[in-house]
Amino acid sequence: MSGEECFQILNEIFQPKKQQNIEQIKGYTIKYGNIVENNEIIDEVLVSYFKAPKSYTTENMCEINSHGGNIIIKKILEACLNHGAQLAEAGEFTKRAFLNGRIDLLQAESVIDIIHAKSEREAKTSMRQLEGILSRQIKQIKQQILDVMVNIEVAIDYPEYDVEEVTNQQILNMLQKIEHQLLKLESSFDNGKIIKEGIKTAIIGKPNAGKSSLLNAILKEDRAIVSNQEGTTRDTIEEFVTIQGIPLKLIDTAGIRETKDEVEQIGIAKTKKIANQADLIIAIFDATQDLSAEDLEILNLIQDKKVIILLNKIDLNTILTKEDKRLTKVSTHILKISALNNIGIDQLQEEIAKLFHLTEINLDNEIVITNVRHKNLITQAIQHTKEAKKTIESKMPLDIIAMLIKNILEDLGKITGEEVSEDIISEIFSKFCLGK
Ligand code: GDP
């Protein structure tokens, strides 16, 4: 519970073993006792006390830890509600932390990302955003813009000094610098997207090339399978594996498994569809045989994509070589493996990391944008910076320039939440789970 009256409500339903006046109870303490409603003990609990402003929401807060189990929890919740508490909306605790000014909007959004993180890296990036690293960077850029504004105000207010020429050049230089920083943030989004959503990866190859053996080898290698997300049809089962902390979202793994008992195999139309969805294609060929017409057709379909070619079954006598022109034409990332014997799976993982520059994503030194809303606002701010620069170059009056520069400030203010509308705030917090 959070809010002014939470201790009062607690007092009516909680009987601590050692009675104490609320004034005497310090924040960050835990007390032991029973939740009692209508003279009946509901459960034996521990209650944590947090006193304003030192709490998650900055309000008075208490947390009741019960033995768990749906019935007990429901009864405790009902007891709280009976005594005047209101059910929290999704994300309400974090929303209060934001509205009460403890965290900015960007940090609140990172809480959602931490909760939903699918990989260690994503959790780590989100954690850094919660700590405020991105907020500080945005604030710093905003400060630079404010400095520009001060220069402009001076030039507008004291035109008799004829400082305009100099000021124009100064403003231009500063805008240049700001644009550079914004561009850097914008470009970090590609990495951010990978960290957050994973690399959509498809394994393709003709029947018996070794797709399901490869899938098993990858899944076995990766002890940290994050989740199996069942889609609307069996066709769209997605499996996550992580490589160097980055999630791979394996698409159409159901298709691979299904082909086992099907007479009609993968089919060109389907390969095409899968290839279009994927960020990465792992094309697997049986190296003990020459490339068949079907293999060539597959190669033809994927030639414009990011492709890693695997020559499988190297434990047997092989015919295909890495130098084969028909293969190198499509991709230079060719590896010899044995899916069945787990040979080359490590190298495959390294190759993927290399192909997506994953080793260069250094989370400790770099600020990474992971949120589309932030990315779009930064893109907008860059656009406004460009417009402002153009206006200066075409020697427009300073007050017009000042207006344009204010747009940049507004864009950035929307990221941290100072300039954002009620609707957007509601939308953001609706993504939270209850009780967060
Ligand atoms: P899929 O139809 O592409 O999924 O292929 P599978 O993974 O089912 O493999 C087809 C056959 O090739 C199976 O009998 C596998 O045991 C065999 N196979 C797969 N990989 C290897 C390998 O590296 N070496 C050998 N010797 N056999 C393999």
Tab-separated table of C-alpha atoms and ligand atoms in Angstrom:
chain	number	residue	atom	x	y	z
A	1	MET	CA	0.000	0.000	0.000
A	2	SER	CA	1.131	3.488	-0.751
A	3	GLY	CA	-0.306	6.817	0.315
A	4	GLU	CA	-1.056	9.036	3.204
A	5	GLU	CA	-3.521	6.714	4.927
A	6	CYS	CA	-1.760	3.427	4.407
A	7	PHE	CA	-0.475	3.114	7.983
A	8	GLN	CA	-3.923	3.847	9.320
A	9	ILE	CA	-5.452	1.105	7.162
A	10	LEU	CA	-2.665	-1.256	8.142
A	11	ASN	CA	-3.277	-0.500	11.789
A	12	GLU	CA	-6.861	-1.729	11.468
A	13	ILE	CA	-5.934	-5.130	10.031
A	14	PHE	CA	-2.452	-5.858	11.363
A	15	GLN	CA	-1.749	-7.002	14.905
A	16	PRO	CA	1.990	-6.935	15.488
A	17	LYS	CA	3.418	-9.175	18.218
A	18	LYS	CA	5.008	-6.123	19.716
A	19	GLN	CA	2.628	-3.170	19.715
A	20	GLN	CA	4.239	0.119	18.813
A	21	ASN	CA	2.956	3.500	17.858
A	22	ILE	CA	3.502	4.282	14.185
A	23	GLU	CA	5.527	7.365	15.160
A	24	GLN	CA	7.983	5.095	16.921
A	25	ILE	CA	8.422	2.766	13.978
A	26	LYS	CA	11.285	3.811	11.747
A	27	GLY	CA	11.286	3.496	7.968
A	28	TYR	CA	12.965	0.377	6.541
A	29	THR	CA	11.892	-1.809	9.439
A	30	ILE	CA	10.021	-5.081	9.380
A	31	LYS	CA	7.496	-6.141	11.952
A	32	TYR	CA	6.074	-9.566	12.662
A	33	GLY	CA	2.415	-10.279	13.441
A	34	ASN	CA	-0.988	-11.361	12.159
A	35	ILE	CA	-3.455	-9.978	9.679
A	36	VAL	CA	-6.787	-10.122	11.468
A	37	GLU	CA	-10.195	-9.444	9.984
A	38	ASN	CA	-13.496	-9.918	11.886
A	39	ASN	CA	-11.529	-11.404	14.789
A	40	GLU	CA	-10.194	-14.115	12.553
A	41	ILE	CA	-6.495	-14.521	11.820
A	42	ILE	CA	-6.016	-14.584	8.061
A	43	ASP	CA	-2.279	-15.179	8.053
A	44	GLU	CA	0.943	-14.717	9.937
A	45	VAL	CA	2.888	-12.025	8.123
A	46	LEU	CA	5.873	-9.720	8.003
A	47	VAL	CA	5.216	-6.073	7.277
A	48	SER	CA	7.858	-3.699	5.909
A	49	TYR	CA	7.509	-0.001	6.682
A	50	PHE	CA	8.708	2.786	4.417
A	51	LYS	CA	8.231	6.338	5.512
A	52	ALA	CA	7.807	9.289	3.157
A	53	PRO	CA	9.793	10.505	1.371
A	54	LYS	CA	12.100	7.492	1.542
A	55	SER	CA	10.058	4.947	-0.364
A	56	TYR	CA	9.523	3.734	-3.913
A	57	THR	CA	6.661	6.189	-4.468
A	58	THR	CA	8.047	8.810	-2.013
A	59	GLU	CA	4.792	8.338	-0.049
A	60	ASN	CA	4.223	6.377	3.140
A	61	MET	CA	4.300	2.723	2.128
A	62	CYS	CA	3.969	-0.693	3.644
A	63	GLU	CA	4.413	-4.142	2.202
A	64	ILE	CA	2.711	-7.183	3.623
A	65	ASN	CA	4.560	-10.446	3.132
A	66	SER	CA	2.261	-13.408	3.615
A	67	HIS	CA	2.680	-17.114	3.172
A	68	GLY	CA	1.407	-16.791	-0.371
A	69	GLY	CA	-1.237	-18.849	-2.020
A	70	ASN	CA	-4.081	-17.249	-3.895
A	71	ILE	CA	-6.741	-17.542	-1.197
A	72	ILE	CA	-4.668	-15.897	1.527
A	73	ILE	CA	-3.447	-13.130	-0.735
A	74	LYS	CA	-6.968	-12.444	-1.902
A	75	LYS	CA	-8.253	-12.272	1.663
A	76	ILE	CA	-5.505	-9.871	2.747
A	77	LEU	CA	-6.177	-7.736	-0.286
A	78	GLU	CA	-9.886	-7.711	0.509
A	79	ALA	CA	-9.142	-6.720	4.087
A	80	CYS	CA	-7.105	-3.754	2.840
A	81	LEU	CA	-9.879	-2.753	0.451
A	82	ASN	CA	-12.541	-3.114	3.159
A	83	HIS	CA	-10.640	-0.630	5.281
A	84	GLY	CA	-10.390	2.016	2.602
A	85	ALA	CA	-7.528	1.077	0.294
A	86	GLN	CA	-8.029	1.290	-3.461
A	87	LEU	CA	-6.780	-1.238	-5.929
A	88	ALA	CA	-3.696	0.036	-7.756
A	89	GLU	CA	-3.886	0.395	-11.485
A	90	ALA	CA	-1.248	-1.186	-13.705
A	91	GLY	CA	2.033	0.564	-13.033
A	92	GLU	CA	0.535	2.854	-10.431
A	93	PHE	CA	3.387	2.566	-7.954
A	94	THR	CA	5.941	3.523	-10.577
A	95	LYS	CA	3.615	6.190	-11.924
A	96	ARG	CA	3.447	7.764	-8.478
A	97	ALA	CA	7.234	7.639	-8.238
A	98	PHE	CA	7.283	9.578	-11.509
A	99	LEU	CA	4.508	12.040	-10.644
A	100	ASN	CA	6.098	12.683	-7.260
A	101	GLY	CA	9.363	13.473	-9.014
A	102	ARG	CA	11.566	10.681	-7.700
A	103	ILE	CA	12.294	9.353	-11.186
A	104	ASP	CA	11.724	10.794	-14.640
A	105	LEU	CA	9.596	9.205	-17.335
A	106	LEU	CA	12.567	7.609	-19.020
A	107	GLN	CA	13.537	5.880	-15.795
A	108	ALA	CA	9.974	4.735	-15.218
A	109	GLU	CA	9.975	3.170	-18.667
A	110	SER	CA	13.192	1.359	-17.879
A	111	VAL	CA	11.407	-0.308	-14.954
A	112	ILE	CA	9.032	-1.921	-17.474
A	113	ASP	CA	12.005	-2.990	-19.539
A	114	ILE	CA	13.730	-4.570	-16.554
A	115	ILE	CA	10.597	-6.529	-15.738
A	116	HIS	CA	10.210	-7.730	-19.321
A	117	ALA	CA	13.916	-8.270	-20.024
A	118	LYS	CA	14.605	-11.430	-21.994
A	119	SER	CA	18.355	-11.393	-21.676
A	120	GLU	CA	21.016	-10.382	-19.219
A	121	ARG	CA	22.185	-7.599	-21.485
A	122	GLU	CA	18.762	-6.138	-21.843
A	123	ALA	CA	18.287	-6.185	-18.100
A	124	LYS	CA	21.655	-4.531	-17.656
A	125	THR	CA	20.966	-1.789	-20.205
A	126	SER	CA	17.594	-1.098	-18.623
A	127	MET	CA	19.149	-1.048	-15.171
A	128	ARG	CA	21.616	1.581	-16.328
A	129	GLN	CA	18.751	3.642	-17.673
A	130	LEU	CA	16.981	3.338	-14.361
A	131	GLU	CA	20.118	4.629	-12.690
A	132	GLY	CA	19.700	7.679	-14.870
A	133	ILE	CA	22.588	7.455	-17.322
A	134	LEU	CA	20.465	8.341	-20.346
A	135	SER	CA	18.503	10.942	-18.410
A	136	ARG	CA	21.734	12.696	-17.495
A	137	GLN	CA	22.897	12.708	-21.089
A	138	ILE	CA	19.588	14.201	-22.249
A	139	LYS	CA	19.730	16.798	-19.487
A	140	GLN	CA	23.234	17.727	-20.491
A	141	ILE	CA	22.158	18.279	-24.097
A	142	LYS	CA	19.220	20.323	-22.887
A	143	GLN	CA	21.580	22.475	-20.830
A	144	GLN	CA	23.651	23.187	-23.931
A	145	ILE	CA	20.510	24.244	-25.750
A	146	LEU	CA	19.566	26.524	-22.884
A	147	ASP	CA	23.015	28.120	-23.185
A	148	VAL	CA	22.295	28.780	-26.852
A	149	MET	CA	18.966	30.313	-25.872
A	150	VAL	CA	20.694	32.667	-23.453
A	151	ASN	CA	22.972	33.889	-26.236
A	152	ILE	CA	20.004	34.487	-28.455
A	153	GLU	CA	18.061	36.339	-25.777
A	154	VAL	CA	21.035	38.651	-25.251
A	155	ALA	CA	21.246	39.387	-28.959
A	156	ILE	CA	17.504	40.035	-29.135
A	157	ASP	CA	17.441	42.219	-26.035
A	158	TYR	CA	20.512	44.303	-26.882
A	159	PRO	CA	20.452	44.736	-30.659
A	160	GLU	CA	22.318	48.027	-30.357
A	161	TYR	CA	25.517	46.112	-29.597
A	162	ASP	CA	25.476	44.629	-33.071
A	163	VAL	CA	26.664	41.231	-31.858
A	164	GLU	CA	24.467	39.310	-34.247
A	165	GLU	CA	27.148	38.101	-36.663
A	166	VAL	CA	29.260	36.578	-33.961
A	167	THR	CA	26.285	35.117	-32.201
A	168	ASN	CA	24.995	33.457	-35.344
A	169	GLN	CA	28.272	31.639	-35.786
A	170	GLN	CA	28.302	30.656	-32.125
A	171	ILE	CA	24.768	29.331	-32.259
A	172	LEU	CA	25.588	27.394	-35.370
A	173	ASN	CA	28.619	25.806	-33.728
A	174	MET	CA	26.657	24.810	-30.680
A	175	LEU	CA	23.825	23.376	-32.731
A	176	GLN	CA	26.401	21.406	-34.685
A	177	LYS	CA	27.716	19.936	-31.485
A	178	ILE	CA	24.228	19.109	-30.233
A	179	GLU	CA	23.308	17.488	-33.521
A	180	HIS	CA	26.408	15.325	-33.346
A	181	GLN	CA	25.486	14.057	-29.881
A	182	LEU	CA	21.903	13.393	-30.898
A	183	LEU	CA	23.012	11.482	-33.998
A	184	LYS	CA	25.200	9.297	-31.847
A	185	LEU	CA	22.296	8.508	-29.562
A	186	GLU	CA	20.068	7.812	-32.538
A	187	SER	CA	22.507	5.370	-34.071
A	188	SER	CA	22.818	3.464	-30.797
A	189	PHE	CA	19.229	2.389	-31.314
A	190	ASP	CA	20.183	-0.347	-33.774
A	191	ASN	CA	22.215	-2.008	-31.051
A	192	GLY	CA	19.487	-1.232	-28.570
A	193	LYS	CA	16.930	-2.935	-30.738
A	194	ILE	CA	19.034	-6.060	-30.944
A	195	ILE	CA	19.521	-6.062	-27.191
A	196	LYS	CA	15.831	-5.658	-26.617
A	197	GLU	CA	14.151	-7.678	-29.312
A	198	GLY	CA	16.795	-10.159	-30.253
A	199	ILE	CA	18.027	-11.098	-33.688
A	200	LYS	CA	15.283	-12.757	-35.651
A	201	THR	CA	16.967	-15.866	-36.927
A	202	ALA	CA	15.760	-18.509	-39.356
A	203	ILE	CA	17.365	-21.882	-39.935
A	204	ILE	CA	16.697	-23.080	-43.445
A	205	GLY	CA	17.797	-25.961	-45.620
A	206	LYS	CA	16.317	-28.818	-47.549
A	207	PRO	CA	15.054	-31.954	-45.818
A	208	ASN	CA	17.757	-33.975	-44.073
A	209	ALA	CA	20.337	-31.212	-44.286
A	210	GLY	CA	20.401	-31.244	-40.471
A	211	LYS	CA	18.137	-28.380	-39.386
A	212	SER	CA	16.567	-30.055	-36.413
A	213	SER	CA	19.902	-31.510	-35.321
A	214	LEU	CA	21.338	-27.990	-35.439
A	215	LEU	CA	18.423	-26.591	-33.506
A	216	ASN	CA	18.933	-29.207	-30.837
A	217	ALA	CA	22.667	-28.520	-30.723
A	218	ILE	CA	22.062	-24.792	-30.265
A	219	LEU	CA	19.419	-25.327	-27.629
A	220	LYS	CA	21.631	-27.758	-25.782
A	221	GLU	CA	24.591	-25.402	-25.878
A	222	ASP	CA	22.486	-22.661	-24.473
A	223	ARG	CA	21.501	-23.377	-20.915
A	224	ALA	CA	19.765	-20.046	-20.676
A	225	ILE	CA	16.793	-20.591	-22.924
A	226	VAL	CA	14.659	-17.690	-22.040
A	227	SER	CA	11.235	-18.687	-23.130
A	228	ASN	CA	9.086	-20.544	-25.551
A	229	GLN	CA	6.498	-18.173	-26.810
A	230	GLU	CA	3.588	-19.895	-28.328
A	231	GLY	CA	1.999	-17.855	-31.067
A	232	THR	CA	-1.504	-18.066	-32.388
A	233	THR	CA	-0.713	-21.049	-34.552
A	234	ARG	CA	1.750	-23.838	-34.048
A	235	ASP	CA	3.508	-22.377	-37.035
A	236	THR	CA	4.852	-19.390	-35.198
A	237	ILE	CA	6.477	-20.919	-32.166
A	238	GLU	CA	9.454	-18.765	-31.270
A	239	GLU	CA	12.357	-19.880	-29.219
A	240	PHE	CA	14.903	-17.638	-27.592
A	241	VAL	CA	18.511	-18.506	-27.065
A	242	THR	CA	21.189	-16.086	-25.957
A	243	ILE	CA	24.558	-15.618	-27.546
A	244	GLN	CA	27.020	-13.475	-25.628
A	245	GLY	CA	24.076	-12.115	-23.734
A	246	ILE	CA	22.156	-11.130	-26.870
A	247	PRO	CA	18.934	-12.963	-27.540
A	248	LEU	CA	18.403	-14.792	-30.795
A	249	LYS	CA	14.778	-15.190	-31.619
A	250	LEU	CA	14.603	-18.385	-33.608
A	251	ILE	CA	11.672	-18.203	-35.962
A	252	ASP	CA	9.655	-21.034	-37.364
A	253	THR	CA	11.245	-23.669	-35.204
A	254	ALA	CA	7.894	-25.442	-35.311
A	255	GLY	CA	8.246	-25.686	-39.075
A	256	ILE	CA	11.587	-27.398	-38.667
A	257	ARG	CA	10.152	-29.950	-36.294
A	258	GLU	CA	7.034	-30.535	-38.300
A	259	THR	CA	8.788	-31.365	-41.549
A	260	LYS	CA	9.813	-34.613	-39.885
A	261	ASP	CA	6.513	-36.329	-40.454
A	262	GLU	CA	5.374	-34.430	-43.471
A	263	VAL	CA	5.648	-35.676	-46.990
A	264	GLU	CA	5.482	-32.205	-48.365
A	265	GLN	CA	8.616	-30.495	-47.146
A	266	ILE	CA	9.528	-26.916	-46.536
A	267	GLY	CA	8.575	-25.458	-49.904
A	268	ILE	CA	9.915	-22.440	-51.687
A	269	ALA	CA	7.054	-20.096	-50.881
A	270	LYS	CA	7.477	-20.743	-47.185
A	271	THR	CA	11.252	-20.339	-47.335
A	272	LYS	CA	10.728	-17.021	-49.011
A	273	LYS	CA	8.324	-15.874	-46.325
A	274	ILE	CA	10.640	-16.900	-43.523
A	275	ALA	CA	13.647	-15.330	-45.234
A	276	ASN	CA	11.818	-12.025	-45.469
A	277	GLN	CA	11.038	-11.939	-41.761
A	278	ALA	CA	14.529	-12.784	-40.592
A	279	ASP	CA	17.436	-10.512	-39.662
A	280	LEU	CA	19.742	-13.486	-39.950
A	281	ILE	CA	19.540	-16.667	-41.967
A	282	ILE	CA	21.439	-19.784	-41.100
A	283	ALA	CA	21.448	-21.880	-44.269
A	284	ILE	CA	22.450	-25.440	-43.713
A	285	PHE	CA	23.605	-27.882	-46.398
A	286	ASP	CA	24.502	-31.545	-46.335
A	287	ALA	CA	28.194	-31.414	-47.245
A	288	THR	CA	28.298	-35.081	-48.167
A	289	GLN	CA	26.267	-34.332	-51.275
A	290	ASP	CA	26.599	-31.893	-54.093
A	291	LEU	CA	24.239	-28.942	-54.090
A	292	SER	CA	20.857	-29.966	-55.447
A	293	ALA	CA	18.436	-27.889	-57.488
A	294	GLU	CA	16.549	-27.225	-54.274
A	295	ASP	CA	19.730	-26.038	-52.535
A	296	LEU	CA	20.458	-23.664	-55.404
A	297	GLU	CA	16.968	-22.321	-55.250
A	298	ILE	CA	17.325	-21.666	-51.518
A	299	LEU	CA	20.645	-19.896	-52.123
A	300	ASN	CA	18.983	-17.788	-54.743
A	301	LEU	CA	16.224	-16.737	-52.366
A	302	ILE	CA	18.522	-15.562	-49.595
A	303	GLN	CA	21.284	-13.819	-51.481
A	304	ASP	CA	20.365	-10.327	-50.312
A	305	LYS	CA	20.149	-11.231	-46.640
A	306	LYS	CA	22.628	-11.607	-43.796
A	307	VAL	CA	23.515	-15.256	-44.197
A	308	ILE	CA	25.721	-17.765	-42.427
A	309	ILE	CA	26.232	-20.916	-44.457
A	310	LEU	CA	26.825	-24.184	-42.647
A	311	LEU	CA	28.304	-27.214	-44.324
A	312	ASN	CA	27.026	-30.006	-42.155
A	313	LYS	CA	28.050	-33.611	-41.477
A	314	ILE	CA	31.813	-33.047	-41.632
A	315	ASP	CA	32.243	-36.193	-39.553
A	316	LEU	CA	31.486	-38.033	-42.809
A	317	ASN	CA	33.188	-37.807	-46.200
A	318	THR	CA	32.332	-34.432	-47.599
A	319	ILE	CA	32.194	-33.066	-51.124
A	320	LEU	CA	31.189	-29.442	-50.623
A	321	THR	CA	33.956	-26.961	-49.839
A	322	LYS	CA	34.016	-23.493	-48.329
A	323	GLU	CA	35.488	-22.176	-51.569
A	324	ASP	CA	32.513	-23.222	-53.665
A	325	LYS	CA	31.621	-20.180	-55.806
A	326	ARG	CA	27.912	-20.947	-55.643
A	327	LEU	CA	28.160	-20.483	-51.888
A	328	THR	CA	30.645	-17.621	-51.625
A	329	LYS	CA	28.471	-15.637	-54.013
A	330	VAL	CA	25.783	-15.572	-51.312
A	331	SER	CA	27.889	-15.255	-48.174
A	332	THR	CA	31.501	-15.294	-47.108
A	333	HIS	CA	30.505	-16.503	-43.676
A	334	ILE	CA	30.830	-20.229	-44.228
A	335	LEU	CA	31.495	-22.759	-41.491
A	336	LYS	CA	31.988	-26.511	-41.454
A	337	ILE	CA	30.077	-28.204	-38.703
A	338	SER	CA	28.627	-31.411	-37.480
A	339	ALA	CA	25.293	-30.718	-35.898
A	340	LEU	CA	24.986	-34.271	-34.680
A	341	ASN	CA	28.369	-34.265	-32.969
A	342	ASN	CA	28.251	-30.702	-31.714
A	343	ILE	CA	31.273	-29.648	-33.784
A	344	GLY	CA	31.455	-25.998	-34.814
A	345	ILE	CA	28.539	-24.736	-32.740
A	346	ASP	CA	30.812	-22.416	-30.732
A	347	GLN	CA	32.226	-20.984	-33.950
A	348	LEU	CA	28.696	-20.423	-35.187
A	349	GLN	CA	27.950	-18.369	-32.115
A	350	GLU	CA	31.156	-16.374	-32.584
A	351	GLU	CA	30.285	-15.771	-36.228
A	352	ILE	CA	26.870	-14.420	-35.288
A	353	ALA	CA	28.437	-12.121	-32.725
A	354	LYS	CA	30.881	-10.889	-35.374
A	355	LEU	CA	28.247	-10.404	-38.045
A	356	PHE	CA	26.160	-8.175	-35.786
A	357	HIS	CA	29.121	-6.430	-34.158
A	358	LEU	CA	27.876	-7.712	-30.844
A	359	THR	CA	31.290	-7.654	-29.243
A	360	GLU	CA	31.393	-3.935	-30.000
A	361	ILE	CA	28.248	-3.269	-28.050
A	362	ASN	CA	29.995	-2.182	-24.930
A	363	LEU	CA	27.383	-1.545	-22.348
A	364	ASP	CA	29.722	-0.217	-19.764
A	365	ASN	CA	30.859	2.799	-21.742
A	366	GLU	CA	28.065	3.467	-24.111
A	367	ILE	CA	24.635	4.877	-23.761
A	368	VAL	CA	22.196	2.787	-25.711
A	369	ILE	CA	18.687	3.764	-26.733
A	370	THR	CA	16.345	0.779	-26.501
A	371	ASN	CA	12.954	2.416	-26.535
A	372	VAL	CA	11.184	3.322	-29.801
A	373	ARG	CA	9.459	6.288	-28.224
A	374	HIS	CA	12.820	7.754	-27.204
A	375	LYS	CA	14.320	7.002	-30.604
A	376	ASN	CA	11.498	8.775	-32.442
A	377	LEU	CA	11.802	11.850	-30.253
A	378	ILE	CA	15.542	11.990	-30.811
A	379	THR	CA	15.016	11.711	-34.563
A	380	GLN	CA	12.545	14.563	-34.294
A	381	ALA	CA	15.010	16.631	-32.272
A	382	ILE	CA	17.660	16.062	-34.951
A	383	GLN	CA	15.193	17.232	-37.578
A	384	HIS	CA	14.474	20.366	-35.585
A	385	THR	CA	18.197	20.990	-35.096
A	386	LYS	CA	18.692	20.791	-38.853
A	387	GLU	CA	15.830	23.233	-39.439
A	388	ALA	CA	17.253	25.668	-36.905
A	389	LYS	CA	20.671	25.484	-38.555
A	390	LYS	CA	19.155	26.187	-41.943
A	391	THR	CA	17.298	29.212	-40.628
A	392	ILE	CA	20.489	30.641	-39.220
A	393	GLU	CA	22.333	30.051	-42.478
A	394	SER	CA	19.629	31.879	-44.390
A	395	LYS	CA	19.970	34.783	-41.951
A	396	MET	CA	16.430	34.729	-40.622
A	397	PRO	CA	15.566	36.971	-37.659
A	398	LEU	CA	16.737	35.691	-34.308
A	399	ASP	CA	13.303	35.347	-32.762
A	400	ILE	CA	12.366	32.801	-35.438
A	401	ILE	CA	15.540	30.880	-34.742
A	402	ALA	CA	14.756	30.983	-31.042
A	403	MET	CA	11.348	29.482	-31.721
A	404	LEU	CA	12.846	26.590	-33.647
A	405	ILE	CA	15.398	25.889	-30.988
A	406	LYS	CA	12.601	25.697	-28.431
A	407	ASN	CA	11.209	22.793	-30.463
A	408	ILE	CA	14.368	20.816	-29.808
A	409	LEU	CA	14.026	21.452	-26.105
A	410	GLU	CA	10.448	20.245	-26.213
A	411	ASP	CA	11.367	17.039	-28.026
A	412	LEU	CA	13.931	16.210	-25.379
A	413	GLY	CA	11.564	17.216	-22.602
A	414	LYS	CA	9.129	14.627	-23.872
A	415	ILE	CA	11.709	11.895	-23.390
A	416	THR	CA	12.253	12.672	-19.734
A	417	GLY	CA	8.600	13.518	-19.248
A	418	GLU	CA	8.534	17.218	-18.439
A	419	GLU	CA	6.698	18.089	-21.606
A	420	VAL	CA	4.578	15.070	-22.096
A	421	SER	CA	0.777	14.858	-22.235
A	422	GLU	CA	-1.478	12.988	-19.824
A	423	ASP	CA	-2.502	10.537	-22.582
A	424	ILE	CA	1.024	9.465	-23.296
A	425	ILE	CA	1.745	9.004	-19.611
A	426	SER	CA	-1.339	6.795	-19.245
A	427	GLU	CA	-0.348	4.778	-22.268
A	428	ILE	CA	3.154	4.191	-20.976
A	429	PHE	CA	2.026	3.035	-17.548
A	430	SER	CA	-0.684	0.798	-18.954
A	431	LYS	CA	2.089	-1.510	-20.141
A	432	PHE	CA	3.013	-2.295	-16.572
A	433	CYS	CA	1.722	-5.262	-14.653
A	434	LEU	CA	-0.504	-4.759	-11.646
A	435	GLY	CA	1.328	-4.056	-8.463
A	436	LYS	CA	4.429	-2.544	-10.042
B	1	GDP	P1	16.376	-31.796	-41.139
B	1	GDP	O1	15.425	-32.570	-41.962
B	1	GDP	O2	17.053	-30.726	-41.949
B	1	GDP	O3	15.821	-31.272	-39.863
B	1	GDP	O4	17.580	-32.783	-40.765
B	1	GDP	P2	17.860	-33.642	-39.446
B	1	GDP	O5	18.471	-32.790	-38.409
B	1	GDP	O6	16.629	-34.374	-39.089
B	1	GDP	O7	18.959	-34.630	-39.957
B	1	GDP	C1	18.726	-35.537	-40.987
B	1	GDP	C2	19.573	-36.747	-40.782
B	1	GDP	O8	20.943	-36.391	-40.848
B	1	GDP	C3	19.353	-37.401	-39.425
B	1	GDP	O9	19.410	-38.782	-39.573
B	1	GDP	C4	20.525	-36.892	-38.611
B	1	GDP	O10	20.910	-37.774	-37.608
B	1	GDP	C5	21.611	-36.790	-39.661
B	1	GDP	N1	22.606	-35.763	-39.328
B	1	GDP	C6	22.395	-34.472	-38.994
B	1	GDP	N2	23.575	-33.857	-38.731
B	1	GDP	C7	24.530	-34.764	-38.895
B	1	GDP	C8	25.967	-34.741	-38.738
B	1	GDP	O11	26.587	-33.737	-38.404
B	1	GDP	N3	26.629	-35.887	-39.000
B	1	GDP	C9	25.990	-37.037	-39.365
B	1	GDP	N4	26.722	-38.105	-39.581
B	1	GDP	N5	24.652	-37.110	-39.496
B	1	GDP	C10	23.925	-35.978	-39.276
